[in-house]
Amino acid sequence: MPPISPHEQARDRIAQLRDDINHHNYRYYILDDPEITDSEYDRLLRELQDLEQHYPDLITPDSPTQRVGAAPLESFSEVKHRIPMLSLGNAFNNEEVLDFDRRARERLDVEVIDYAVEPKLDGLAISLRYENGVLVQAGTRGDGTTGEDVTLNVRTIDTIPLRLVGDDYPQVLEVRGEIIMNKAGFEKLNRQRREQGEKEFVNPRNAAAGSLRQLDPRITAARPLSFFSYGVGEVLGGRLEDRHSAIIKQLQGWGLRINPESKVVKGVQGCLDYYQKIQEKRDSLPYEIDGVVFKVDSIAQQERLGFVARAPRWAIARKFPAQEEMTVVEAIDVQVGRTGALTPVARLQPVFVGGVTVSNATLHNQDEIDRLDVRVGDTVIVRRAGDVIPQIVSVVRSRRQGRPRKFKMPTHCPVCGSATERIEGEAKTFCTGGLYCEAQRKEMIKHFASRRALDIEGLGEKLVEQLVDAGLVHDPADLYALNEAQLSGMERMAEKSAQNILAALEKSKQTTLARFIYALGIHNVGETTAQTLAQHFATLEQLMTADEESLQAAPDVGPIVAHSIVTFFAQPHNREVIDKLLAAGLHWPEVEIKSEDALPLKGKTFVLTGTLTQMSRNDAKAALQALGAKVSGSVSKKTDYVVVGENPGSKAVKAEQLGIEILSESELLQRLE
Ligand code: 9MJ
């Protein structure tokens, strides 16, 4: 036997690699049960690519390397469907399904029909022609007899085999199915398009259609498309099973993906139950569906039933209620949330969508309104999917009449009339009348009473809500006007606890300037900033009269914080509440201004770890900061002290490794003295 040449050796190896890769594609895409890792797969593919590069004459169109190859087309050519690609009749309620079943049973003269049932994918119908196991043509449905030849694009879709598996497939096999983009792929694609300033796709169906109708297959290749088969067209030179359910199993055996939710049910009740079950599952499926399909399972029965017009009498689609409908924006209102955030809401002409009547849709914020460019009077597409709140998907620009004004967020709160502010770089607009605004009342008072603010013991969330609902408390100052009778009148309020709350209120009057500033709930002013401000300005009067420039002179106060503070104190209603609080007797010791150099812990960095028993970590942090120390979250060479509480974590270990001084809680307390 003559020795085999390198060319022959390459040919054999290439054949082996292609078989292996096709097998692994089948395990991965069709059976969802891979046998090798992604990196092993990549190695096989790379070896094949290298060999083919050396021996270009050995490249064949069905090689797994040849998914994207061709240059862009000038236009799509036609494909003729010798067996028409049918559409399906629709049923929009159970009666229509019962009618369909009754007619079929009467024609067949049987009691019960077995149905093959499957989800109805919302994608693009496609016909794939395999000749001797090799994909030779892919065509869209078009008008059912003539579609577009999208072979080059379809070849780029991983879940579509270029060559069938096994050897018992018919000589000619036309597979029919749906090309889809799954939900995750769709979201990712739109995110990319948004980032690149490109127009987003409205839904996965449009994205799949847009991706397939590309003259340049490289664009299609970059899109996350996939495929499920659900039937056959022309079949020559081979035998198919005599039931739909068995045929799709055969297709699966030849390497085509079928829907894992497909099954066979008995009679029309089985169909109705299946509809119910899939509807419940709809949101958790990774792809969009718009209903379910019921098909008479027996091919002999299908043939006896035949067709009407362009739809078979042996199948029907039970559609879900539409998730998108058109309607008109009658107004755009602005709601104020509990935190003072303003949210624009579109008031819609009521429309039935996703199974309910929708008359409002959130518009989120000004950016979203600008993105959609939605204006009062516009016709819009509203979407309600599952239990998600209704959204406006897009404006139907062609229906816009006249030149409606662009919507702008109001400059004043629609609830309390205080100025609104939008912080640079943030999406939300806020009301600045925190102390007074009715919308924020409950949250504001809860915050005011909370432990790190005025620390009014016993005044919990439930009680605040009752007091506000009863009309007894409108702002934090009203708390100090409460009497025992009013408090005892609240639910689950014993006489003793009413007295306790009055005592706690009395006690809270003696506070600190820092706590008071924090309690005001000014946007962007947390506990640490409140302490800094108290230290820097020493009196409330000076803080309230400071302008943005002098505010920024305080440590760690930047333009955003300064702006929030000035805006807050500029609201007459906020000032009124502050006056009432002072009149109620709130007071605090004079702040001792420590000159920067006099701060004993200035320049020292502390890290706290583990649980402290005498004080909270926040209190410890605040106390350290008041003495000029920096408190950091992680240990580094720059750390001076690590304070170790109970059950310390890795920070304590790291401190030891770096030779950093470790303090116990009691040592910390000593130093704070
Ligand atoms: C979809 N769209 O999922 C059919 N379909 O059968 C399923 N469409 C169909 N079957 C015959 N699952 C014509 C169309």
XYZ file of C-alpha atoms and ligand atoms in Angstrom:
687
model
C 0.000 0.000 0.000
C 1.501 3.400 -0.960
C 2.079 5.775 1.952
C -0.700 8.329 2.342
C 0.139 11.856 1.306
C -0.207 14.883 3.602
C -3.155 15.981 1.491
C -4.911 12.675 2.052
C -4.068 12.817 5.711
C -5.608 16.294 5.932
C -8.694 15.115 4.067
C -9.261 12.287 6.555
C -8.647 14.483 9.560
C -10.989 17.167 8.179
C -13.739 14.590 7.695
C -13.237 13.354 11.247
C -13.275 16.883 12.698
C -16.450 17.816 10.831
C -18.188 14.696 12.103
C -17.066 15.411 15.629
C -18.070 19.072 15.499
C -21.476 18.234 14.018
C -21.970 15.682 16.739
C -21.083 18.192 19.449
C -23.348 20.832 17.871
C -26.138 18.305 18.086
C -25.401 17.510 21.732
C -25.213 21.207 22.591
C -27.974 22.853 20.562
C -30.470 20.079 20.034
C -30.172 17.811 23.056
C -28.992 20.564 25.375
C -26.570 18.010 26.804
C -22.983 18.795 25.772
C -20.260 16.178 26.157
C -17.284 18.532 25.955
C -16.402 21.956 27.308
C -16.641 25.124 25.242
C -12.870 25.369 25.085
C -12.489 21.812 23.801
C -15.088 22.603 21.157
C -13.196 25.760 20.201
C -10.005 23.729 19.826
C -11.680 21.325 17.390
C -13.102 24.192 15.362
C -9.740 25.953 15.271
C -7.947 22.814 14.126
C -10.468 22.451 11.315
C -10.095 26.111 10.342
C -6.304 25.764 10.226
C -6.427 22.655 8.061
C -8.912 24.212 5.677
C -6.744 27.287 5.407
C -3.831 25.075 4.314
C -5.952 23.007 1.953
C -8.610 25.368 0.554
C -9.575 22.810 -2.080
C -10.969 20.635 0.736
C -13.483 23.270 1.906
C -17.110 22.262 1.307
C -20.194 24.441 1.892
C -21.490 22.148 4.641
C -18.324 22.483 6.709
C -19.086 23.926 10.164
C -16.535 26.660 9.429
C -18.584 27.917 6.515
C -21.478 29.553 8.333
C -20.414 33.077 7.505
C -18.513 33.279 4.315
C -20.260 34.942 1.511
C -20.035 38.563 0.465
C -23.104 40.810 0.763
C -25.937 40.273 -1.730
C -27.374 42.902 -4.076
C -30.877 41.674 -3.381
C -32.709 38.538 -2.304
C -33.851 36.135 -4.956
C -37.106 34.200 -4.867
C -37.807 30.730 -3.588
C -40.872 28.806 -4.688
C -42.569 26.599 -2.132
C -43.792 23.565 -4.024
C -45.839 22.676 -1.003
C -47.373 25.942 0.189
C -46.310 27.308 3.558
C -49.564 27.557 5.408
C -50.592 30.008 8.001
C -52.843 29.011 10.870
C -56.402 29.890 11.696
C -56.751 31.716 14.998
C -58.956 31.115 18.009
C -59.277 33.992 20.453
C -61.342 32.203 23.077
C -62.257 28.708 24.262
C -65.535 28.596 22.284
C -63.610 28.966 19.057
C -61.372 26.064 20.081
C -64.423 23.943 20.952
C -65.947 24.767 17.544
C -62.737 23.809 15.775
C -62.604 20.478 17.579
C -66.308 19.747 16.988
C -66.014 20.385 13.256
C -62.933 18.193 13.005
C -64.578 15.331 14.943
C -67.688 15.540 12.782
C -65.677 15.393 9.586
C -63.607 12.489 10.851
C -66.546 10.849 12.564
C -64.591 10.147 15.737
C -65.292 10.709 19.436
C -61.946 12.046 20.546
C -58.977 13.439 18.647
C -55.369 13.187 19.780
C -53.730 16.595 19.436
C -50.062 17.473 19.168
C -49.762 20.716 21.108
C -46.897 23.211 21.081
C -46.185 26.841 21.967
C -46.772 29.321 19.159
C -43.465 31.046 18.665
C -43.538 34.692 17.726
C -40.832 34.815 15.111
C -40.394 34.283 11.412
C -41.615 31.182 9.567
C -38.885 29.600 7.494
C -38.473 26.616 5.220
C -35.130 24.762 5.160
C -34.382 22.453 2.265
C -31.956 19.596 2.875
C -30.777 17.513 -0.073
C -28.856 14.389 0.814
C -28.554 15.778 4.311
C -26.996 19.088 3.286
C -28.742 22.429 3.755
C -29.163 23.826 0.256
C -31.799 26.489 0.582
C -33.696 28.530 3.152
C -36.714 30.609 2.271
C -39.094 32.891 4.131
C -42.819 32.232 3.946
C -43.581 35.294 1.813
C -47.097 34.872 0.467
C -47.013 31.116 1.115
C -45.952 30.098 -2.404
C -43.101 32.509 -3.067
C -40.689 33.709 -0.414
C -37.226 35.232 -0.259
C -34.050 33.219 -0.425
C -32.247 33.871 2.847
C -29.941 30.850 2.696
C -26.731 32.754 3.422
C -28.226 34.388 6.478
C -29.822 31.218 7.774
C -26.495 29.408 7.519
C -25.144 31.712 10.252
C -27.682 30.451 12.825
C -26.023 27.985 15.199
C -29.142 25.946 15.920
C -29.660 25.170 12.230
C -27.482 22.244 11.118
C -25.670 22.662 7.805
C -25.650 18.875 7.575
C -28.133 16.472 9.115
C -27.120 13.883 11.683
C -27.327 10.127 10.985
C -28.023 8.526 7.627
C -31.721 7.615 7.550
C -33.054 11.001 6.480
C -35.027 11.382 3.237
C -33.126 12.421 0.138
C -35.071 15.663 0.037
C -36.332 16.997 3.335
C -37.933 20.374 3.682
C -38.089 21.365 7.344
C -40.431 24.102 8.459
C -40.102 26.090 11.604
C -39.642 29.460 13.219
C -36.593 31.674 13.544
C -36.672 33.618 16.778
C -34.566 35.883 18.938
C -34.828 34.926 22.574
C -35.634 37.509 25.221
C -32.129 37.750 26.681
C -30.521 38.136 23.259
C -33.056 40.798 22.358
C -32.371 42.801 25.530
C -28.643 42.573 24.971
C -28.890 43.628 21.332
C -31.038 46.617 22.243
C -28.663 47.592 25.020
C -25.804 47.624 22.516
C -27.852 49.637 20.034
C -28.814 52.133 22.718
C -25.171 52.562 23.718
C -24.199 53.106 20.106
C -26.983 55.604 19.542
C -28.806 53.308 17.119
C -32.547 52.832 16.980
C -33.783 50.028 19.212
C -35.983 47.189 18.005
C -39.547 47.273 19.234
C -39.811 43.556 20.048
C -37.938 40.274 19.520
C -40.028 39.429 16.471
C -39.057 42.628 14.670
C -35.476 42.158 15.761
C -35.444 38.613 14.332
C -37.061 39.753 11.084
C -34.714 42.728 10.757
C -31.725 40.503 11.422
C -32.700 37.933 8.822
C -33.481 40.451 6.115
C -29.889 41.635 5.884
C -28.093 41.544 2.571
C -24.829 41.184 4.460
C -24.761 37.813 6.261
C -22.078 39.086 8.634
C -24.695 41.288 10.259
C -27.034 38.334 10.677
C -24.185 36.283 12.119
C -23.712 38.837 14.882
C -27.365 38.621 15.939
C -28.551 36.108 18.553
C -30.997 34.118 16.413
C -32.177 30.582 16.978
C -34.556 28.103 15.453
C -37.261 25.575 16.359
C -38.759 23.169 13.836
C -42.429 22.220 13.913
C -43.218 20.535 10.616
C -42.175 19.435 7.156
C -42.858 20.477 3.561
C -41.632 18.482 0.594
C -40.250 15.031 1.426
C -38.804 12.754 -1.243
C -36.926 9.487 -1.096
C -37.603 8.515 2.482
C -40.361 7.656 4.867
C -41.735 9.762 7.678
C -43.713 8.531 10.648
C -47.501 8.673 10.563
C -48.012 11.067 13.468
C -46.976 14.700 13.760
C -45.521 14.070 17.211
C -43.410 11.195 15.869
C -42.252 13.220 12.853
C -40.888 16.027 14.973
C -39.060 13.408 17.063
C -37.520 12.170 13.806
C -36.483 15.732 12.977
C -34.855 15.969 16.373
C -32.955 12.779 15.660
C -31.612 14.348 12.462
C -30.249 17.309 14.379
C -33.072 19.819 14.294
C -34.237 21.578 17.406
C -37.816 21.037 18.497
C -39.693 22.770 21.253
C -39.304 20.979 24.594
C -42.841 22.048 25.570
C -44.373 20.037 22.705
C -46.534 17.068 23.675
C -49.629 15.050 22.797
C -52.948 15.507 24.619
C -56.293 13.711 24.448
C -59.235 15.667 23.110
C -60.163 19.305 23.289
C -60.049 19.455 27.087
C -56.375 18.529 26.883
C -55.906 21.479 24.501
C -57.649 23.921 26.825
C -55.637 22.701 29.810
C -52.424 23.032 27.825
C -53.297 26.612 26.875
C -53.796 27.392 30.551
C -50.546 25.749 31.591
C -48.446 27.468 28.943
C -50.045 30.822 29.673
C -48.915 30.470 33.280
C -45.439 29.551 32.103
C -45.229 32.233 29.464
C -43.134 34.782 31.354
C -40.603 32.215 32.462
C -39.963 30.913 28.932
C -36.748 32.263 27.424
C -38.483 33.308 24.182
C -41.649 35.187 23.236
C -44.752 33.226 22.328
C -48.107 34.610 21.289
C -50.262 31.532 21.877
C -50.278 27.776 21.510
C -50.912 25.580 18.468
C -53.144 22.501 18.415
C -52.544 20.041 15.569
C -54.417 16.824 14.815
C -51.661 14.320 15.546
C -52.544 11.601 13.020
C -51.241 12.408 9.531
C -53.983 10.229 8.002
C -56.585 12.324 9.801
C -54.822 15.529 8.733
C -55.044 14.394 5.125
C -58.751 13.639 5.430
C -59.388 17.077 6.896
C -57.442 18.997 4.256
C -57.428 22.775 3.918
C -59.610 25.812 3.654
C -58.135 28.754 1.786
C -54.593 29.026 3.143
C -55.041 27.378 6.521
C -55.273 23.711 7.420
C -58.478 22.334 8.914
C -56.318 20.136 11.133
C -54.599 22.880 13.125
C -55.495 26.057 14.953
C -53.605 28.667 16.965
C -55.137 29.642 20.281
C -53.771 33.144 20.692
C -53.070 34.871 23.969
C -54.676 38.271 24.407
C -52.474 40.779 22.566
C -49.719 42.311 24.690
C -49.446 45.413 22.554
C -52.210 47.737 21.460
C -52.506 51.248 20.135
C -54.140 54.025 22.076
C -53.960 57.772 22.628
C -52.211 59.732 25.385
C -54.845 62.037 26.823
C -52.624 63.703 29.405
C -49.296 63.408 31.153
C -49.625 63.796 34.912
C -46.871 63.862 37.477
C -47.054 61.782 40.645
C -44.932 62.414 43.701
C -43.696 59.326 45.499
C -43.025 58.805 49.173
C -39.408 59.831 48.760
C -40.284 62.977 46.840
C -39.386 61.511 43.453
C -41.541 62.856 40.639
C -42.812 60.287 38.141
C -44.603 61.266 34.951
C -47.576 59.056 34.122
C -49.371 58.879 30.780
C -53.155 58.920 31.066
C -54.427 56.783 28.219
C -57.657 56.257 26.418
C -58.572 52.928 28.048
C -57.421 49.980 25.961
C -57.672 46.209 26.461
C -54.147 44.812 26.382
C -52.483 41.763 27.907
C -55.844 40.664 29.313
C -56.732 43.813 31.256
C -57.970 47.331 30.578
C -55.096 49.769 30.827
C -55.563 53.499 31.297
C -52.190 54.542 32.755
C -48.593 53.865 31.842
C -45.538 55.059 33.702
C -43.127 57.213 31.757
C -40.427 56.884 34.449
C -38.584 60.185 34.044
C -37.655 63.008 31.712
C -35.012 60.948 29.903
C -37.549 58.263 29.039
C -39.986 60.885 27.758
C -37.242 62.423 25.640
C -36.239 59.016 24.317
C -39.790 58.200 23.271
C -40.570 61.815 22.390
C -44.084 61.247 23.632
C -46.462 64.207 23.764
C -50.056 64.750 24.813
C -52.395 63.680 21.999
C -49.941 61.176 20.536
C -51.002 57.731 19.392
C -48.779 55.222 21.143
C -48.178 51.495 21.352
C -48.822 50.251 24.863
C -47.426 46.982 26.070
C -48.498 44.954 29.066
C -46.672 41.668 29.446
C -47.384 39.347 32.358
C -47.659 41.169 35.632
C -45.295 43.908 34.565
C -46.700 47.438 34.723
C -47.845 48.785 31.351
C -45.207 50.524 29.281
C -45.312 52.801 26.280
C -43.195 51.096 23.647
C -43.211 53.766 20.985
C -45.035 56.705 19.486
C -46.778 56.250 16.148
C -45.303 59.371 14.620
C -47.345 59.204 11.450
C -50.467 59.768 13.539
C -49.261 62.899 15.298
C -51.519 65.844 14.583
C -50.378 69.442 14.680
C -47.350 70.282 16.738
C -48.009 69.289 20.331
C -45.600 70.704 22.880
C -42.749 68.675 24.261
C -43.326 67.579 27.851
C -41.095 69.062 30.533
C -41.045 68.044 34.183
C -42.664 70.760 36.313
C -40.455 73.281 38.097
C -42.744 73.029 41.131
C -44.093 70.026 42.982
C -47.666 69.295 41.898
C -48.499 68.248 45.467
C -46.992 71.007 47.637
C -45.785 73.702 45.255
C -42.167 73.585 46.450
C -39.401 73.850 43.855
C -38.301 70.639 42.167
C -34.722 69.741 41.442
C -32.996 67.299 39.176
C -29.538 66.380 40.251
C -26.989 66.360 37.506
C -26.318 62.881 36.197
C -29.429 61.405 37.806
C -32.620 60.452 36.054
C -35.130 61.419 38.716
C -36.507 64.816 39.583
C -37.336 65.450 43.241
C -39.600 67.719 45.239
C -37.523 69.761 47.701
C -40.355 70.463 50.154
C -39.544 67.410 52.201
C -40.712 68.691 55.566
C -44.051 69.851 54.281
C -45.014 67.898 51.167
C -48.058 65.703 51.731
C -46.748 63.008 49.412
C -43.625 62.564 51.501
C -45.242 63.101 54.858
C -45.122 59.562 56.215
C -41.594 58.786 55.046
C -40.341 62.143 56.237
C -41.789 61.718 59.724
C -40.484 58.159 59.996
C -37.047 59.419 59.062
C -37.291 62.327 61.479
C -38.135 60.007 64.361
C -35.609 57.326 63.423
C -32.823 56.285 65.736
C -30.001 58.126 64.026
C -32.101 61.267 63.591
C -34.147 62.497 66.577
C -34.374 58.993 68.059
C -37.977 59.159 69.262
C -38.340 55.784 70.934
C -41.621 53.961 70.329
C -42.696 56.120 67.412
C -42.566 53.329 64.851
C -43.764 53.114 61.270
C -47.260 51.864 62.068
C -47.921 54.617 64.569
C -46.654 57.327 62.217
C -48.996 56.028 59.540
C -51.960 56.033 61.889
C -51.218 59.541 63.134
C -50.925 60.899 59.609
C -54.031 59.035 58.420
C -55.986 60.388 61.386
C -55.008 63.911 60.347
C -53.232 64.561 63.649
C -49.762 64.985 62.193
C -48.921 66.847 58.998
C -45.293 67.628 59.603
C -42.663 66.637 62.180
C -43.445 69.644 64.373
C -47.009 68.405 64.889
C -45.564 65.445 66.803
C -44.745 67.761 69.682
C -48.341 68.958 69.928
C -49.758 65.464 70.479
C -51.491 64.723 73.779
C -52.064 61.506 75.663
C -55.712 61.206 74.642
C -54.829 61.457 70.955
C -52.074 58.874 71.265
C -54.183 56.445 73.305
C -56.845 56.679 70.617
C -54.529 54.919 68.155
C -54.755 51.183 67.568
C -52.864 48.921 69.946
C -51.837 51.851 72.081
C -52.034 51.227 75.791
C -52.124 54.115 78.210
C -48.601 53.350 79.352
C -47.160 53.374 75.853
C -48.850 56.704 75.093
C -47.098 58.101 78.132
C -43.832 56.531 77.034
C -44.081 58.172 73.657
C -44.800 61.552 75.168
C -41.730 61.099 77.348
C -39.653 60.064 74.340
C -40.848 63.126 72.430
C -39.921 65.331 75.346
C -36.498 63.691 75.573
C -35.894 64.111 71.829
C -36.189 67.885 72.164
C -32.710 67.897 73.592
C -30.627 66.876 70.607
C -27.538 67.913 68.668
C -27.291 70.236 65.707
C -25.890 67.377 63.611
C -28.837 65.108 64.394
C -31.251 67.931 63.715
C -29.726 68.660 60.305
C -29.781 64.970 59.441
C -33.420 64.701 60.587
C -34.502 67.373 58.101
C -34.096 64.800 55.325
C -32.375 67.136 52.871
C -31.506 65.283 49.671
C -27.875 64.187 49.599
C -27.319 65.091 53.240
C -26.599 61.901 55.137
C -25.363 61.508 58.665
C -21.722 62.268 57.938
C -22.477 65.362 55.895
C -24.812 66.562 58.642
C -21.965 66.264 61.142
C -19.594 68.115 58.870
C -22.119 70.887 58.380
C -22.763 71.212 62.108
C -19.051 71.382 62.790
C -18.421 73.875 60.030
C -21.343 76.266 60.526
C -21.868 75.823 64.286
C -25.378 77.332 64.194
C -28.523 76.504 62.285
C -28.913 80.165 61.393
C -25.552 80.218 59.636
C -26.267 77.023 57.772
C -29.664 78.267 56.635
C -28.272 81.519 55.301
C -25.173 80.072 53.631
C -24.957 80.340 49.853
C -23.642 77.588 47.603
C -20.152 78.979 47.608
C -19.782 79.137 51.374
C -21.340 75.695 51.681
C -18.675 74.289 49.418
C -16.050 75.633 51.752
C -17.115 72.914 54.230
C -15.092 69.685 53.979
C -16.503 67.132 51.540
C -19.351 69.374 50.387
C -19.459 69.630 46.610
C -21.715 71.562 44.266
C -24.492 68.927 44.252
C -24.831 68.800 48.028
C -24.521 72.576 48.288
C -27.270 73.030 45.753
C -29.599 70.619 47.553
C -29.089 72.442 50.836
C -29.696 75.918 49.423
C -32.810 74.726 47.579
C -34.148 73.024 50.678
C -33.877 76.097 52.886
C -35.229 78.325 50.108
C -38.639 76.620 50.388
C -40.872 78.814 52.588
C -42.797 75.753 53.784
C -39.659 74.024 54.999
C -38.700 77.162 56.941
C -42.138 77.300 58.524
C -41.775 73.751 59.813
C -38.302 74.505 61.176
C -39.689 77.563 63.007
C -42.449 75.395 64.471
C -39.888 72.841 65.651
C -37.836 75.490 67.377
C -40.960 76.978 68.896
C -41.850 73.503 70.215
C -38.652 73.621 72.199
C -36.096 71.648 70.190
C -32.648 72.699 71.240
C -29.054 71.569 71.234
C -25.837 72.495 72.950
C -23.709 75.082 71.300
C -21.283 73.483 68.900
C -17.707 73.800 69.982
C -15.841 74.721 66.894
C -12.679 72.735 66.869
C -10.019 74.340 64.836
C -8.848 71.926 62.193
C -5.484 71.471 63.918
C -7.114 70.868 67.255
C -8.879 67.759 65.977
C -7.017 65.077 67.907
C -7.403 62.308 65.313
C -6.754 64.426 62.269
C -4.799 62.544 59.628
C -5.492 59.126 61.172
C -7.300 56.415 59.251
C -9.417 53.841 61.095
C -11.037 50.640 59.896
C -13.858 49.026 61.907
C -14.461 45.281 61.794
C -16.621 42.814 63.707
C -19.596 43.606 65.927
C -19.291 46.380 68.484
C -21.261 45.872 71.706
C -21.277 49.316 73.335
C -22.237 51.344 70.289
C -23.243 50.766 66.693
C -20.636 50.874 63.979
C -22.301 53.977 62.630
C -22.045 55.754 65.949
C -18.406 54.781 66.268
C -17.745 56.029 62.780
C -19.487 59.337 63.476
C -17.587 59.799 66.738
C -14.245 59.134 65.043
C -15.049 61.487 62.212
C -16.055 64.207 64.659
C -12.526 64.024 66.018
C -11.046 64.398 62.569
C -10.329 60.752 61.754
C -11.025 59.132 58.421
C -12.969 55.856 58.542
C -12.261 53.516 55.669
C -13.912 50.276 54.592
C -10.768 48.324 53.805
C -7.395 47.728 55.369
C -4.315 48.944 53.517
C -0.838 50.151 54.306
C -2.361 53.599 54.868
C -4.534 52.330 57.727
C -3.384 53.525 61.164
C -5.750 51.574 63.442
C -8.080 48.636 63.031
C -10.844 48.440 65.649
C -11.789 44.818 66.214
C -15.225 43.904 67.603
C -16.720 40.462 68.121
C -16.368 37.890 65.331
C -14.021 40.001 63.239
C -13.512 39.066 59.598
C -10.546 38.944 57.271
C -9.777 42.598 57.928
C -8.355 41.716 61.342
C -6.098 39.088 59.776
C -4.895 41.514 57.157
C -4.196 44.153 59.808
C -1.992 41.694 61.654
C -0.143 40.772 58.473
C 0.541 44.424 57.748
C 1.555 45.101 61.349
C -1.179 47.686 61.876
C -2.103 48.635 65.436
C -5.220 46.822 66.600
C -7.650 48.370 69.078
C -10.344 46.571 71.057
C -13.712 48.227 71.520
C -12.828 49.380 75.024
C -9.536 50.841 73.810
C -11.499 52.719 71.179
C -13.871 54.078 73.819
C -10.923 55.266 75.891
C -9.526 57.143 72.935
C -12.846 58.688 72.120
C -13.018 60.055 75.667
C -45.337 28.470 15.532
N -45.355 29.687 15.021
O -44.775 28.244 16.608
C -46.923 26.306 13.240
N -45.967 27.411 14.803
O -47.923 24.781 11.707
C -46.104 26.119 15.207
N -46.488 27.527 13.583
C -47.540 26.002 11.990
N -46.698 25.444 14.224
C -48.450 24.816 10.467
N -45.693 25.637 16.405
C -48.382 26.070 9.975
C -47.784 26.850 10.963
